[in-house]
Structures are given as structure tokens and as C-alpha cells.
Coordinates of C-alpha atoms and ligand atoms in Angstrom, one line a residue:
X281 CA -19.5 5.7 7.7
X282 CA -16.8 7.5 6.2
X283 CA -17.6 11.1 8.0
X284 CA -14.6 9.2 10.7
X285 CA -12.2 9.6 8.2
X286 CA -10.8 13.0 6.9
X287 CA -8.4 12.3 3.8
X288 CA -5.7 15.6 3.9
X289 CA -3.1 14.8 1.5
X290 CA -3.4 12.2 -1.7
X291 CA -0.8 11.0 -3.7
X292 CA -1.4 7.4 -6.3
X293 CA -4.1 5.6 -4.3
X294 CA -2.2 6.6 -1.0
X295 CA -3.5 9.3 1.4
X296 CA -2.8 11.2 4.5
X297 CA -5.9 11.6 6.8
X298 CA -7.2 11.7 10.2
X299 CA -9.3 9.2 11.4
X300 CA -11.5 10.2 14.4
X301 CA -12.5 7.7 17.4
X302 CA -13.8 8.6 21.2
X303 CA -10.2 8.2 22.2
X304 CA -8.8 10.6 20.2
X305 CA -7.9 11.3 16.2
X306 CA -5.4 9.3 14.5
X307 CA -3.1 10.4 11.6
X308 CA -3.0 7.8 8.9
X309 CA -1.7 6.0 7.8
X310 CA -0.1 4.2 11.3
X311 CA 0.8 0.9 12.3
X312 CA -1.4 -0.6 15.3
X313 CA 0.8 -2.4 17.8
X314 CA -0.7 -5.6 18.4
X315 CA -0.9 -6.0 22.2
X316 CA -1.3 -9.7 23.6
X317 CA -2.7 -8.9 27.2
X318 CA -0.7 -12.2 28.3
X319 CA 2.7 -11.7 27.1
X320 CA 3.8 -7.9 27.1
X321 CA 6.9 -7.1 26.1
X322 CA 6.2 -3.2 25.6
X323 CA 3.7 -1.8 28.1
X324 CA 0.9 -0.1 26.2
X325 CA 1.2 3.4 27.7
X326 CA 5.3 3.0 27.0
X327 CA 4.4 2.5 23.0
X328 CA 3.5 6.4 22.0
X329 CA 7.4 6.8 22.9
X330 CA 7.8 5.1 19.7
X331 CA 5.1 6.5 17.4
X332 CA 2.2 4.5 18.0
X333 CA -1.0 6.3 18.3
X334 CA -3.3 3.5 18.3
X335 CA -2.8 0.0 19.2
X336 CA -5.1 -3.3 18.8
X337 CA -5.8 -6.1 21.2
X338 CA -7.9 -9.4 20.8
X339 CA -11.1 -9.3 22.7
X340 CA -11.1 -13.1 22.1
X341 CA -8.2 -13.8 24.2
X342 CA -9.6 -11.4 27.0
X343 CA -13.2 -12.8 26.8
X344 CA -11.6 -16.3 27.0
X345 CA -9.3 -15.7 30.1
X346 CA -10.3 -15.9 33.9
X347 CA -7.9 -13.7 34.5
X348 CA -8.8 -10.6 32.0
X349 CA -12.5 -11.2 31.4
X350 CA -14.4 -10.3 34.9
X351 CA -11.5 -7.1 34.9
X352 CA -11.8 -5.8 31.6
X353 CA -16.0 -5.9 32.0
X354 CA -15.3 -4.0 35.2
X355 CA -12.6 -1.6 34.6
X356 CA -13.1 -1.4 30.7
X357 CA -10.4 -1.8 28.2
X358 CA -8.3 1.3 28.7
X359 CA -8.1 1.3 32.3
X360 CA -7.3 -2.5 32.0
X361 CA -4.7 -1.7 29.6
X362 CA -3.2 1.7 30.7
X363 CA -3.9 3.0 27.7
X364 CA -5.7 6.0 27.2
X365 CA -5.5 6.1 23.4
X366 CA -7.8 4.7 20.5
X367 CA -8.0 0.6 20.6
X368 CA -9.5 -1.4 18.5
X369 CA -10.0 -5.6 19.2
X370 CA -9.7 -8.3 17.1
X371 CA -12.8 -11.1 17.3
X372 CA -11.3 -14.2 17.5
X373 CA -11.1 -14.7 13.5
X374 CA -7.7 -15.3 13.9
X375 CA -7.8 -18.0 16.2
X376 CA -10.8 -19.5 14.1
X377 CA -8.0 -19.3 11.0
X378 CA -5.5 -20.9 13.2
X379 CA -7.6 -23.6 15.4
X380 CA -10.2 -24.1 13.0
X381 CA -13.2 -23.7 15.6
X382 CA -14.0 -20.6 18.2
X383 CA -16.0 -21.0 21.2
X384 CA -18.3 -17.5 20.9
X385 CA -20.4 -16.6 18.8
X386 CA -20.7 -13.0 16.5
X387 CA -23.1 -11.5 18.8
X388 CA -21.8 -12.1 22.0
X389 CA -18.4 -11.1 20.9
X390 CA -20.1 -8.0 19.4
X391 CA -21.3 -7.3 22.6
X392 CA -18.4 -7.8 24.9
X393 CA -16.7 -6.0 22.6
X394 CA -18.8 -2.5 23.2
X395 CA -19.5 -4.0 27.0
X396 CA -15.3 -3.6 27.5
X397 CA -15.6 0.2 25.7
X398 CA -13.3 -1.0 22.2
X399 CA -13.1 2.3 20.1
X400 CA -13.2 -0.1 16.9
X401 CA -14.7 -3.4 17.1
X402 CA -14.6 -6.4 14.5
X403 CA -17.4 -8.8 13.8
X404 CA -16.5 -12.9 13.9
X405 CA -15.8 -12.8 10.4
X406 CA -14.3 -16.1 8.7
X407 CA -10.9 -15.6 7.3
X408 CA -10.7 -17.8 4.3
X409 CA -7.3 -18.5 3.5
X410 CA -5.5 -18.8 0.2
X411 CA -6.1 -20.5 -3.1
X412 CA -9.0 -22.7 -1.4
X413 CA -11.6 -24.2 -3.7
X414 CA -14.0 -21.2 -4.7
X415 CA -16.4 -22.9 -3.4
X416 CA -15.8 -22.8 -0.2
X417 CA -14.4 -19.0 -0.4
X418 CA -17.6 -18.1 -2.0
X419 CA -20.0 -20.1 1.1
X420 CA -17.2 -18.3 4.0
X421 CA -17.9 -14.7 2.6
X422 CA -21.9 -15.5 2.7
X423 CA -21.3 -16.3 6.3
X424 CA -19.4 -13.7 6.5
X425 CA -21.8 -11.1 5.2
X426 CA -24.6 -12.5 6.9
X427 CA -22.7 -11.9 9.9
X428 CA -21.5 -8.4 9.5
X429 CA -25.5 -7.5 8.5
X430 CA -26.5 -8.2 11.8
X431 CA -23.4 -6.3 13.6
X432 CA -25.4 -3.1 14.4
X433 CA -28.1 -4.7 16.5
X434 CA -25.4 -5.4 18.9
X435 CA -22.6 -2.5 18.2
X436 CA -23.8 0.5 20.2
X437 CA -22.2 3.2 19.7
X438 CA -18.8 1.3 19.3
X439 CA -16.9 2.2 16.0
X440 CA -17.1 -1.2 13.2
X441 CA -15.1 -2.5 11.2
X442 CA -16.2 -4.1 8.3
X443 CA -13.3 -7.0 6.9
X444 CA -13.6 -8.2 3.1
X445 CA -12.7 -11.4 2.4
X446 CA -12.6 -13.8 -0.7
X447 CA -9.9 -15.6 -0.4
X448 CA -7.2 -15.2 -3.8
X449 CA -10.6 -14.4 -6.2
X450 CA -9.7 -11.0 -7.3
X451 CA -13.1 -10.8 -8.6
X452 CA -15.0 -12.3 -4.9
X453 CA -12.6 -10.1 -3.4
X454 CA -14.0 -7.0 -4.9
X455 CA -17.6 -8.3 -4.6
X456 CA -16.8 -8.7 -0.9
X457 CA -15.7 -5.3 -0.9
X458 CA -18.5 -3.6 -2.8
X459 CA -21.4 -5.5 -0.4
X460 CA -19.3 -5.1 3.0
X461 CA -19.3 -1.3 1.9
X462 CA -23.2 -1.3 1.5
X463 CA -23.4 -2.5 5.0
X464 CA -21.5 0.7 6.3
X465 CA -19.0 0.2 8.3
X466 CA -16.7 2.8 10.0
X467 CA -13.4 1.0 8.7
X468 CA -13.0 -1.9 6.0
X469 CA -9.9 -4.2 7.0
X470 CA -8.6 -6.5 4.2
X471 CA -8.6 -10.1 6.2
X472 CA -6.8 -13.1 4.9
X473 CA -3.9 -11.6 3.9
X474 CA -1.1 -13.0 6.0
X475 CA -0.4 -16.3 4.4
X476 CA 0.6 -14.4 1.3
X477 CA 2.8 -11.9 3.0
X478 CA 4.2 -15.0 5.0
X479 CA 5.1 -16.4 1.7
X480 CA 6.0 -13.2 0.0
X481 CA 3.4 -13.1 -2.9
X482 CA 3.0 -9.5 -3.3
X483 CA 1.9 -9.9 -6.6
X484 CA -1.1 -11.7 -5.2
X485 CA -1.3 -9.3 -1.9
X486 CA -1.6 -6.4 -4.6
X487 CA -4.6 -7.6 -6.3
X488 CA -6.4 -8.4 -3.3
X489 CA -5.9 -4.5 -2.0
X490 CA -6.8 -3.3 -5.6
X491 CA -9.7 -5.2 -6.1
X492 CA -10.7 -4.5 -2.5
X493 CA -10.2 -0.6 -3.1
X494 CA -12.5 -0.5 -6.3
X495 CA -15.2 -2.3 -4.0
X496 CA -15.3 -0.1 -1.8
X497 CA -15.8 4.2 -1.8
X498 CA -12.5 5.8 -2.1
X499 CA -12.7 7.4 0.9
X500 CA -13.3 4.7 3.2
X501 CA -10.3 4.2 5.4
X502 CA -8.7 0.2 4.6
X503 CA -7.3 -1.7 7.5
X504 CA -4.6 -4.0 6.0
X505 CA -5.6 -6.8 8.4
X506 CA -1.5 -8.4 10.1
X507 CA 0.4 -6.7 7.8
X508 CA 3.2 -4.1 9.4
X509 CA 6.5 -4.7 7.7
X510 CA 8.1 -1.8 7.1
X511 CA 9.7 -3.0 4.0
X512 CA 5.8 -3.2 2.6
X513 CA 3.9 -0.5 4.1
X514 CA 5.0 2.0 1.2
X515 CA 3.9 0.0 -1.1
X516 CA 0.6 -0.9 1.0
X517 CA -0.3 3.3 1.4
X518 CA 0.2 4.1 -2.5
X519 CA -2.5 0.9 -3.1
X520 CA -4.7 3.4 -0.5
X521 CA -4.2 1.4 2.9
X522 CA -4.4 3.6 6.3
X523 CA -4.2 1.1 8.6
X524 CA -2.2 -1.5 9.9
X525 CA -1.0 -3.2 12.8
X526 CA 2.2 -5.2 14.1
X527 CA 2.2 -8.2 15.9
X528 CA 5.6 -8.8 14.2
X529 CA 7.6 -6.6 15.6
X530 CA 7.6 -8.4 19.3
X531 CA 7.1 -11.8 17.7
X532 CA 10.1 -10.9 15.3
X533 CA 11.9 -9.6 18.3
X534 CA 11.9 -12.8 20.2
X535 CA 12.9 -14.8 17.7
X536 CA 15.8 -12.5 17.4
X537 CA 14.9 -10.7 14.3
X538 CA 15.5 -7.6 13.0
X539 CA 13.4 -5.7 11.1
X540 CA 15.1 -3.0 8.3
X541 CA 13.1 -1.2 5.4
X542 CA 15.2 -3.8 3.1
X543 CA 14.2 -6.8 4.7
X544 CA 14.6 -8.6 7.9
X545 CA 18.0 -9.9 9.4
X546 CA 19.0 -12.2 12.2
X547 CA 20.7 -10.5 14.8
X548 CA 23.4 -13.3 14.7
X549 CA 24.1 -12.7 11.8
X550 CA 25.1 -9.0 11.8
X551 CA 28.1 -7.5 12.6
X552 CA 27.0 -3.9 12.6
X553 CA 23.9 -2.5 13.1
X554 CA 22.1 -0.5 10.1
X555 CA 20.1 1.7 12.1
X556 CA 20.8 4.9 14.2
X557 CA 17.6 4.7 16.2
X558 CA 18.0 5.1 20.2
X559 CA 18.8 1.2 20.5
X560 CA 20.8 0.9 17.7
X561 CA 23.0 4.1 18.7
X562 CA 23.4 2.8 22.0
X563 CA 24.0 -1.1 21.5
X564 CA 26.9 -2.8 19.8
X565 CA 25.6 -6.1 18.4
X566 CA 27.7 -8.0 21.3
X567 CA 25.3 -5.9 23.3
X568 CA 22.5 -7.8 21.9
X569 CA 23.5 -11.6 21.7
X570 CA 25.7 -11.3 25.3
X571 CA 21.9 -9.6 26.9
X572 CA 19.3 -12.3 28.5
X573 CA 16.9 -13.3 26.5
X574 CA 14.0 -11.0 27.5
X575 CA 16.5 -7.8 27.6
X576 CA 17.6 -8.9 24.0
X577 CA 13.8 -9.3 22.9
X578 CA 13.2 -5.9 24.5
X579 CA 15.7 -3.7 22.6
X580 CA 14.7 -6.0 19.5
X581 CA 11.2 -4.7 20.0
X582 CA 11.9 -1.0 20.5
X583 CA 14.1 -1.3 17.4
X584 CA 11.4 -2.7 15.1
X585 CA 9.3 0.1 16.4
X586 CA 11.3 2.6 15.8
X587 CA 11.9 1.3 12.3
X588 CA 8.4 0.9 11.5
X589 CA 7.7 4.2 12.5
X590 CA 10.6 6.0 10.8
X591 CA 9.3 4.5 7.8
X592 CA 5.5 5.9 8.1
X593 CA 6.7 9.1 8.8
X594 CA 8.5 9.3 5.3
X595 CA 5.3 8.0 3.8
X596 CA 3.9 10.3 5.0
X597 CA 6.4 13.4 4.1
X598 CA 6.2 11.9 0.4
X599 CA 3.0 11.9 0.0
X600 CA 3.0 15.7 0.8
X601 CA 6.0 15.5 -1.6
X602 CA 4.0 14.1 -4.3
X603 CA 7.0 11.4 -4.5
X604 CA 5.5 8.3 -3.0
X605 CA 6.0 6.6 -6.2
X606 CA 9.8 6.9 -6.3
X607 CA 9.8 5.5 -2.8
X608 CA 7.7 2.9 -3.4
X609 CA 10.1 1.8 -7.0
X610 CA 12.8 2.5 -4.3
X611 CA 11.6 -0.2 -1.4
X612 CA 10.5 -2.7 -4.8
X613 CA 13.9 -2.8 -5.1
X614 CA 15.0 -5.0 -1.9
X615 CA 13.5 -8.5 -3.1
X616 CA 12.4 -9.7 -6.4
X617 CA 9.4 -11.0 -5.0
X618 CA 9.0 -7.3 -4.3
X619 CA 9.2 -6.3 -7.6
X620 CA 7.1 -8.4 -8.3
X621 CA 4.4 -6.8 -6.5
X622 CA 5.5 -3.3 -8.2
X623 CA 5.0 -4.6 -11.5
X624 CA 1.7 -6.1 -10.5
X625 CA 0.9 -2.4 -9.1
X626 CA 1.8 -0.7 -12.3
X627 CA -0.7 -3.4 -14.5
X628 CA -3.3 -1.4 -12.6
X629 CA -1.8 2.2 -13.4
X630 CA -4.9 3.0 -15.4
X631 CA -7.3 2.5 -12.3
X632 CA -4.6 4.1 -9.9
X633 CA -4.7 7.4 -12.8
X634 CA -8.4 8.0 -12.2
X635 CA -7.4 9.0 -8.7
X636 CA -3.8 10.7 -8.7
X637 CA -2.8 14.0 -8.4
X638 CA -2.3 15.8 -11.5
X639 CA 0.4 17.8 -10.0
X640 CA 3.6 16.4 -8.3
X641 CA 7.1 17.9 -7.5
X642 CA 9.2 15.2 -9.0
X643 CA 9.1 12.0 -12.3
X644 CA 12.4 10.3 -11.4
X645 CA 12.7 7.3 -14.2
X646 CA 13.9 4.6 -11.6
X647 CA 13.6 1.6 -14.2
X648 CA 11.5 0.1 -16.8
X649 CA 8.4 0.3 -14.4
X650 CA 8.6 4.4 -14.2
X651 CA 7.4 4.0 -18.1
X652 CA 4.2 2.3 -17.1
X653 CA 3.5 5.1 -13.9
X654 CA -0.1 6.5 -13.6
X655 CA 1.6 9.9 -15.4
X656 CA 2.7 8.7 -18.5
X657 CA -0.9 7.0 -19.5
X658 CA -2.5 10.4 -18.6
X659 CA -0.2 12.5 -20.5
X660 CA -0.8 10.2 -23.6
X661 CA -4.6 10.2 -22.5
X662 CA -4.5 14.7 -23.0
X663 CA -2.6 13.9 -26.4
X664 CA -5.9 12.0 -27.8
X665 CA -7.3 15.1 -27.6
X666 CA -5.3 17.4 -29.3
X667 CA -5.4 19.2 -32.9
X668 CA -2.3 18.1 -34.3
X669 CA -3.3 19.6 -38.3
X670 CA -2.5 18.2 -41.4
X671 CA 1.0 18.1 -41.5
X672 CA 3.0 17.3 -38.0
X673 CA 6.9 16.7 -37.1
X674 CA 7.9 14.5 -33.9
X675 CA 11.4 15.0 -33.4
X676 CA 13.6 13.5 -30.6
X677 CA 16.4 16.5 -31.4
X678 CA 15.5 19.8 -30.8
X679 CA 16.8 22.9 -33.0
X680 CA 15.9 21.4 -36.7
X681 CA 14.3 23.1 -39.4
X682 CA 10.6 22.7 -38.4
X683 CA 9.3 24.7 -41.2
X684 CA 6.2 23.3 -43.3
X685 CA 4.7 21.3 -41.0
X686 CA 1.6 22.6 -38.4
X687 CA 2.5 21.1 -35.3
X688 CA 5.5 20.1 -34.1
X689 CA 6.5 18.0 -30.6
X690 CA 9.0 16.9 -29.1
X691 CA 9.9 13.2 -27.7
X692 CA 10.9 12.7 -23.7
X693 CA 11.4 9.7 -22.3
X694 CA 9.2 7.7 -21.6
X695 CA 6.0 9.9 -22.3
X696 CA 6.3 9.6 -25.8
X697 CA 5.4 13.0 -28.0
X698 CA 4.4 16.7 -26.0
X699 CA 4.1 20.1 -27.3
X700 CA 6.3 22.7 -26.8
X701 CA 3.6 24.2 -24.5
X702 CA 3.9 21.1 -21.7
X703 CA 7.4 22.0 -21.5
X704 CA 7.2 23.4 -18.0
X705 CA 4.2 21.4 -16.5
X706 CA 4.4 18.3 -14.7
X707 CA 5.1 15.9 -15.9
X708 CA 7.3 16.5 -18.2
X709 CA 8.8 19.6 -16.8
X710 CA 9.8 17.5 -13.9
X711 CA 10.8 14.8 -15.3
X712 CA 14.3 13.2 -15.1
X713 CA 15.6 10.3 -16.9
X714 CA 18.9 8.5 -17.8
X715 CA 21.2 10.0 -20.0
X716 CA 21.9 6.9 -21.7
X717 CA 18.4 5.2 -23.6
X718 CA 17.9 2.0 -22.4
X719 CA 15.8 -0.5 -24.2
X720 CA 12.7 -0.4 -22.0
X721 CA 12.4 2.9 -21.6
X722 CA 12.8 3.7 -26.0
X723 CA 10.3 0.8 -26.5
X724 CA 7.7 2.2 -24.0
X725 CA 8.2 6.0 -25.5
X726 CA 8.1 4.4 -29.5
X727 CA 5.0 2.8 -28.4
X728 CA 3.5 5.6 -27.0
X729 CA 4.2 7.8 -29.8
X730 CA 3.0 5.0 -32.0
X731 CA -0.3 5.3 -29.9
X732 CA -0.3 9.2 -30.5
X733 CA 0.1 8.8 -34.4
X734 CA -2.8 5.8 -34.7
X735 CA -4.7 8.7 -33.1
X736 CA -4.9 10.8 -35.1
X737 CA -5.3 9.4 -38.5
X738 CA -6.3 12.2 -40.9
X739 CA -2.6 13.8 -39.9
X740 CA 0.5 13.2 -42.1
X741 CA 3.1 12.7 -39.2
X742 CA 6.8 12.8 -40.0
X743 CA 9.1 11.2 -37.7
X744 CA 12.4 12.6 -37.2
X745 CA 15.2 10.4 -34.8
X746 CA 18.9 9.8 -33.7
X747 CA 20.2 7.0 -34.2
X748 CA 20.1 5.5 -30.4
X749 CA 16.2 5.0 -31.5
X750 CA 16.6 2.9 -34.2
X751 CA 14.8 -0.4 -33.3
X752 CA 12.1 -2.7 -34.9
X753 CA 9.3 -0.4 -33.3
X754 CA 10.9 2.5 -36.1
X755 CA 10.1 0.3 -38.8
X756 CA 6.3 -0.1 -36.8
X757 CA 6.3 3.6 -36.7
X758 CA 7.6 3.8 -40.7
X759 CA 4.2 2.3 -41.6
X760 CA 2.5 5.1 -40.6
X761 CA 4.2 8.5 -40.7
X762 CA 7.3 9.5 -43.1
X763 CA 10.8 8.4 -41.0
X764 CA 14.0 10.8 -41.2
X765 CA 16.9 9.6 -39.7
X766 CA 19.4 12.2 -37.9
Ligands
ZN236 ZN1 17.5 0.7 15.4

């Protein structure tokens, strides 16, 4: 049911919104701290300190332990937890993932779910992993599906969540995603997906959100099921995930790691520490390594908090910006494997263009994967359309004797041709690029203005260029409009 979501700001797939539950609204996108009732190392009521305005729990573990059970049934969740906020719970599909077998079954963890007063609950869903035989992905999701058809009958009024699987079969994925949405659910979490963050294959972890997003309605609000890096979670919100949650940053913490937007470090191994949050300002790194363990763990914690939180709130300032994508070419730039994932993203810049804004403040050409943004195939998708006459120049100089000729446009990098009339609107009024032509960026203009030309066919185009564009795409060009060099 997506009248719980409220989408305020869009930018690429990404979105700002407010997400309503019975413990309050939440402003999206957010990271859900994972909270292990057995082992806390942040209180919950101590994490809204940090940012957090939701945070996530495992009814399995709590329906499991004689300790938490009989409490939690009595007290409910939030008194149990001394939280007063939104919480959602897990089902124990991670432990199925892990240990291969459960002892509950979906209904009764349905029901202790809205019998312990979760704001969100989640169906026992199967979490197929990885690049297993399609076979077996394909059999999982049935069970799967059949399981989250009967989640209502035992739901109440607690809020659903819907998770899609299919394993590393873009096209299961996106079947998942489009039946699991028929079902109607209040929020669609991505399950599965940690093994191939765990490995770094963001290639792989953007088609599985892609896929998953053109399942679903674009306004249903996507849980990115374990993932809460903040080096990802830019990338994540422009492929139109809200949600998230951490489990990292206490497991990461007491292991001694140290999460940055670049990456993660080992606390022995730094020197200084890259961060001026209120640990970090107030802790030398001998501070950290001479504490106990649990004090080290504890400022570890807060500092991957604070981190992660930093980072969503410039997500969320760029997305009002209309710059997510420069951040998101920006934090593609710590780890090839990241890159990797940005290159992946911008193979689907023809879906993401069907749902970005039309107008943003800023183009910043960041590298060869700024010529393949969302913006540049839309502005070559409004030249298809235009009149261009019998007789046209394209001319990467301006100032030349135009005369004779019924239209003339101009060349900017790495759009291709525009009219003088586009001159001031985005994108090309905003648009900055490198002084110097690199080869990436002429090729993908050429071939856009080669795409212009082939067009429009009934048009004799002349083609008029400086010498830095000389290349084998000119001679391309040549066979089809009269070249003039400068
Ligand atoms: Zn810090």
C-alpha cells in the first residue's frame, strides 16, 4: 500500500519521502540500526543521538529466547526495547540463510510479530543466495510467494513488508518484484543481497535493485535488505532505495573497523583519524587501541553512526540539489569494483531517464561515465524531434560565417549538437566540462551527433570542426554530411 509512503523530492531513481508508521513518520531515505536484543552495544533509545529514526530487530531471536519471549508478549516491543520510535523485525530468514533450517513457521512468526506490536513486520521468506542453479531460485521464490499470499490472514493491522527474491536472475528478480507488488505490501525489501556486497559485486547488486525497481510501482518504498555502508548508500538512493539498515556498524566496530565514505579501515592501521565527528574530534588513535575492548568497540560504533548518517544527510541535500549524480560518480570513485557498479548503473540510463527530473542545478562531466548520464540520452531524445530544414551547419567553433544554411547548432560536450535556443536551459546551460577533450568524452559527443544526422535524413548537414576532433568517428560522420576542417 503505497498511501505509507509520501515521495517529496526526486532526483535519478532516488527520492526523498516520508514514510508513515504508528510510531511516528520517517524521512527517507535512513539507515535502520540493527539491534540484537542479546548483545547491545548502543542502547536503542541512545541511537536517535546519532541520526537514527528507526531501527530493526529480529523477532526470531526474541521468539526463540527464554529470556525475551514471555517479556516482549507482555510488555510489547517498544517498552521491551526502550524505544519509542518506528521498529520493524526481521523473520528469522536470515538465520534460515545462515543455518539452513528455522524452527517457526510463517504464520506463527507472522503472528508474534503483530502479538509483540512490530510497526513493520516481515514474512519467513527464503533468501536464496547467489548464482545457485535456477532451479532452485525459481522453486525458493514459489515458496516464497506462496508465503507472502497468506501474510494478511495473520498481519493485523501491523505494517508488511513484502521481500523479492530471485537469486542473481535479473529477469526472476523482476518477476519477483512485479508479483510480490500484486500482493500489496506496505514496503518491498530486496533480500539476498549481502553475499554480493560481502564480495563487492556491485555490478551484480545494481541489476538486482534495477530489475527489482521496474517490478515494482515507482512509488513503493524499497528496503535494501543488510545493506548500510556508507560508501554505497549514494549509489543505493539514486537506484531508488529508501531503506536500509546496519548491522555493520557494531559488528564492524568490534572487529575494530572503521567505516569512512571511501571505504573501511582498520583502526591499527591508521595513524590519524579522517573524520571530525564527536569521537573522532575527541580521540587520538592511541585513544582507541590503548581503550578496553568494549570502550574501543563503543566509540568504534558511535563513529560508524555518525558516518553513516553524515552521509544520508548529504543524499539527502543533493537530491534537493538535483546533484546526486555527481556524488554518486564521486563515491564510484573509491574502488574499482565500485565503478564497476557506476558503469553498470549508467547501462540502464535509458530506464533511469523515464523517471528523472528534467531540471537540475548542475552537469559536472566527472569522467567518461558523465557521457552516458540519464541527460544526455534525453537531450539527444528532443533533437529526434526537431525541424532541422534542408540545409544545416554543426559547428564545434562559434562566430563563423553561418550564412546559407537553415539551421545551425552548436557542439557541447558530451551532448552532441543543440540549438542556439537550449543555450541557457539545463542541461546544457549548466553544463561543465574539461577544458582539454579527452577521447571518451569526443567519441560519445561524435556519436551522438552521428545519431542526430542519421535522424534526419532528408537534411544536407555540414559539419564544421577544430582540429582536437579529428578521429575515425569524422571520417564516420564524412559519409554522411559535408566535413570542413577549422
Ligand atoms: Zn568519526
Amino acid at each position: 500500500m503505497t498511501d505509507v509512503f509520501e515521495i517529496t523530492n526526486k532526483d535519478l531513481l532516488g527520492r526523498t519521502g516520508k514514510l508513515y508508521t504508528p510510531h511516528g513518520i520517517v524521512d527517507t531515505p535512513t539507515v535502520m540500526p540493527v539491534i540484537n536484543p542479546n548483545l547491545r552495544l548502543i542502547e536503542p533509545k541512545e541511537l536517535k543521538r546519532y541520526g537514527a529514526q528507526m531501527l530493526i530487530t529480529n523477532s526470531y531471536i526474541i521468539y526463540k529466547s527464554e529470556k525475551w519471549h514471555d517479556k516482549a508478549l507482555q510488555q510489547g516491543l517498544h517498552a521491551m526495547l526502550d524505544f519509542d520510535g518506528p521498529i520493524m523485525t526481521d523473520s528469522g530468514a536470515f538465520q534460515l540463510s545462515v543455518y539452513g533450517s528455522v524452527e517457526v513457521t510463517n504464520e506463527s512468526i507472522i503472528a508474534f510479530e503483530r502479538d509483540i506490536g512490530t510497526d513493520i513486520g516481515v514474512p519467513l521468506d527464503i533468501p536464496t543466495p547467489p548464482d545457485v542453479p535456477i532451479e532452485r531460485a525459481k522453486e525458493e521464490l514459489e515458496t516464497t510467494l506462496s508465503r507472502l499470499a497468506v501474510a494478511r490472514e495473520y498481519s493485523g493491522k501491523m505494517m508488511l513488508a513484502g521481500p523479492v527474491q530471485g537469486s542473481t536472475y535479473p529477469d526472476l528478480r523482476e518477476e519477483a518484484a512485479r508479483r510480490t507488488y500484486a500482493l500489496d505490501f506496505d514496503i518491498y525489501p530486496l533480500g539476498a543481497v549481502v553475499p554480493l556486497m560481502e564480495s563487492y559485486r556491485y555490478a551484480d547488486l545494481v541489476d538486482v535493485i534495477v530489475r527489482s525497481k521496474m517490478g515494482l510501482g515507482p512509488n513503493a518504498p524499497v528496503h535494501l535488505f543488510g545493506a548500510g555502508h556508507p560508501m554505497m548508500l549514494a549509489l543505493a538512493v539514486a537506484l531508488g532505495c529508501d531503506l536500509f539498515d546496519s548491522a555493520a556498524y557494531a559488528l564492524y566496530a568490534k572487529d575494530g573497523r572503521y567505516m569512512t565514505v571511501d571505504g573501511t579501515y582498520h583502526v591499527g592501521e591508521l595513524q590519524y583519524l579522517p573524520c571530525s565527528c564527536p569521537v573522532c574530534s575527541s580521540h587520538s588513535v592511541k585513544d582507541l587501541t590503548d581503550a578496553d575492548e568494549k570502550t574501543r568497540a563503543r566509540l568504534l560504533a558511535e563513529h560508524n553512526l555518525y558516518v553513516t548518517f553524515a552521509e544520508l544527510r548529504l543524499i539527502k541535500q543533493s537530491i534537493i540539489d538535483g546533484d546526486l549524480m555527481e556524488l554518486v560518480e564521486r563515491r564510484c570513485r573509491s574502488h574499482p569494483k565500485m565503478l564497476s557498479g557506476l558503469k553498470r548503473m549508467m547501462d540502464y540510463s535509458p530506464y533511469i531517464e523515464k523517471f528523472d527530473t528534467a531540471t537540475k542545478s548542475t552537469f559536472f562531466y566527472l569522467g567518461p561515465e558523465s557521457c552516458r548520464r540519464p541527460e544526455v540520452i534525453r537531450h539527444n531524445y528532443l533533437l529526434d524531434n526537431l525541424d532541422t530544414g534542408s540545409k544545416a551547419l554543426i559547428t564545434t567553433r562559434k562566430g563563423i560565417d553561418t550564412s546559407g544554411f537553415d539551421r545551425v547548432y552548436f557542439v557541447k560536450v558530451p551532448f552532441g549538437a543543440y540549438p542556439e535556443a537550449l543555450n541557457e536551459t539545463y542541461p546544457i546551460g549548466q553544463s561543465e566540462t574539461i577544458d582539454r577533450l579527452e577521447c571518451e568524452a569526443r567519441d560519445a559527443t561524435l556519436e551522438n551527433i552521428l545519431g542526430f544526422i542519421r535522424k534526419h535524413p532528408d537534411t544536407r548537414f555540414t559539419f564544421v570542426y577544430d582540429d582536437a576532433w579529428q578521429c575515425p568517428l569524422t571520417a564516420e560522420i564524412e559519409k554522411l554530411a559535408t566535413l570542413k576542417k577549422l
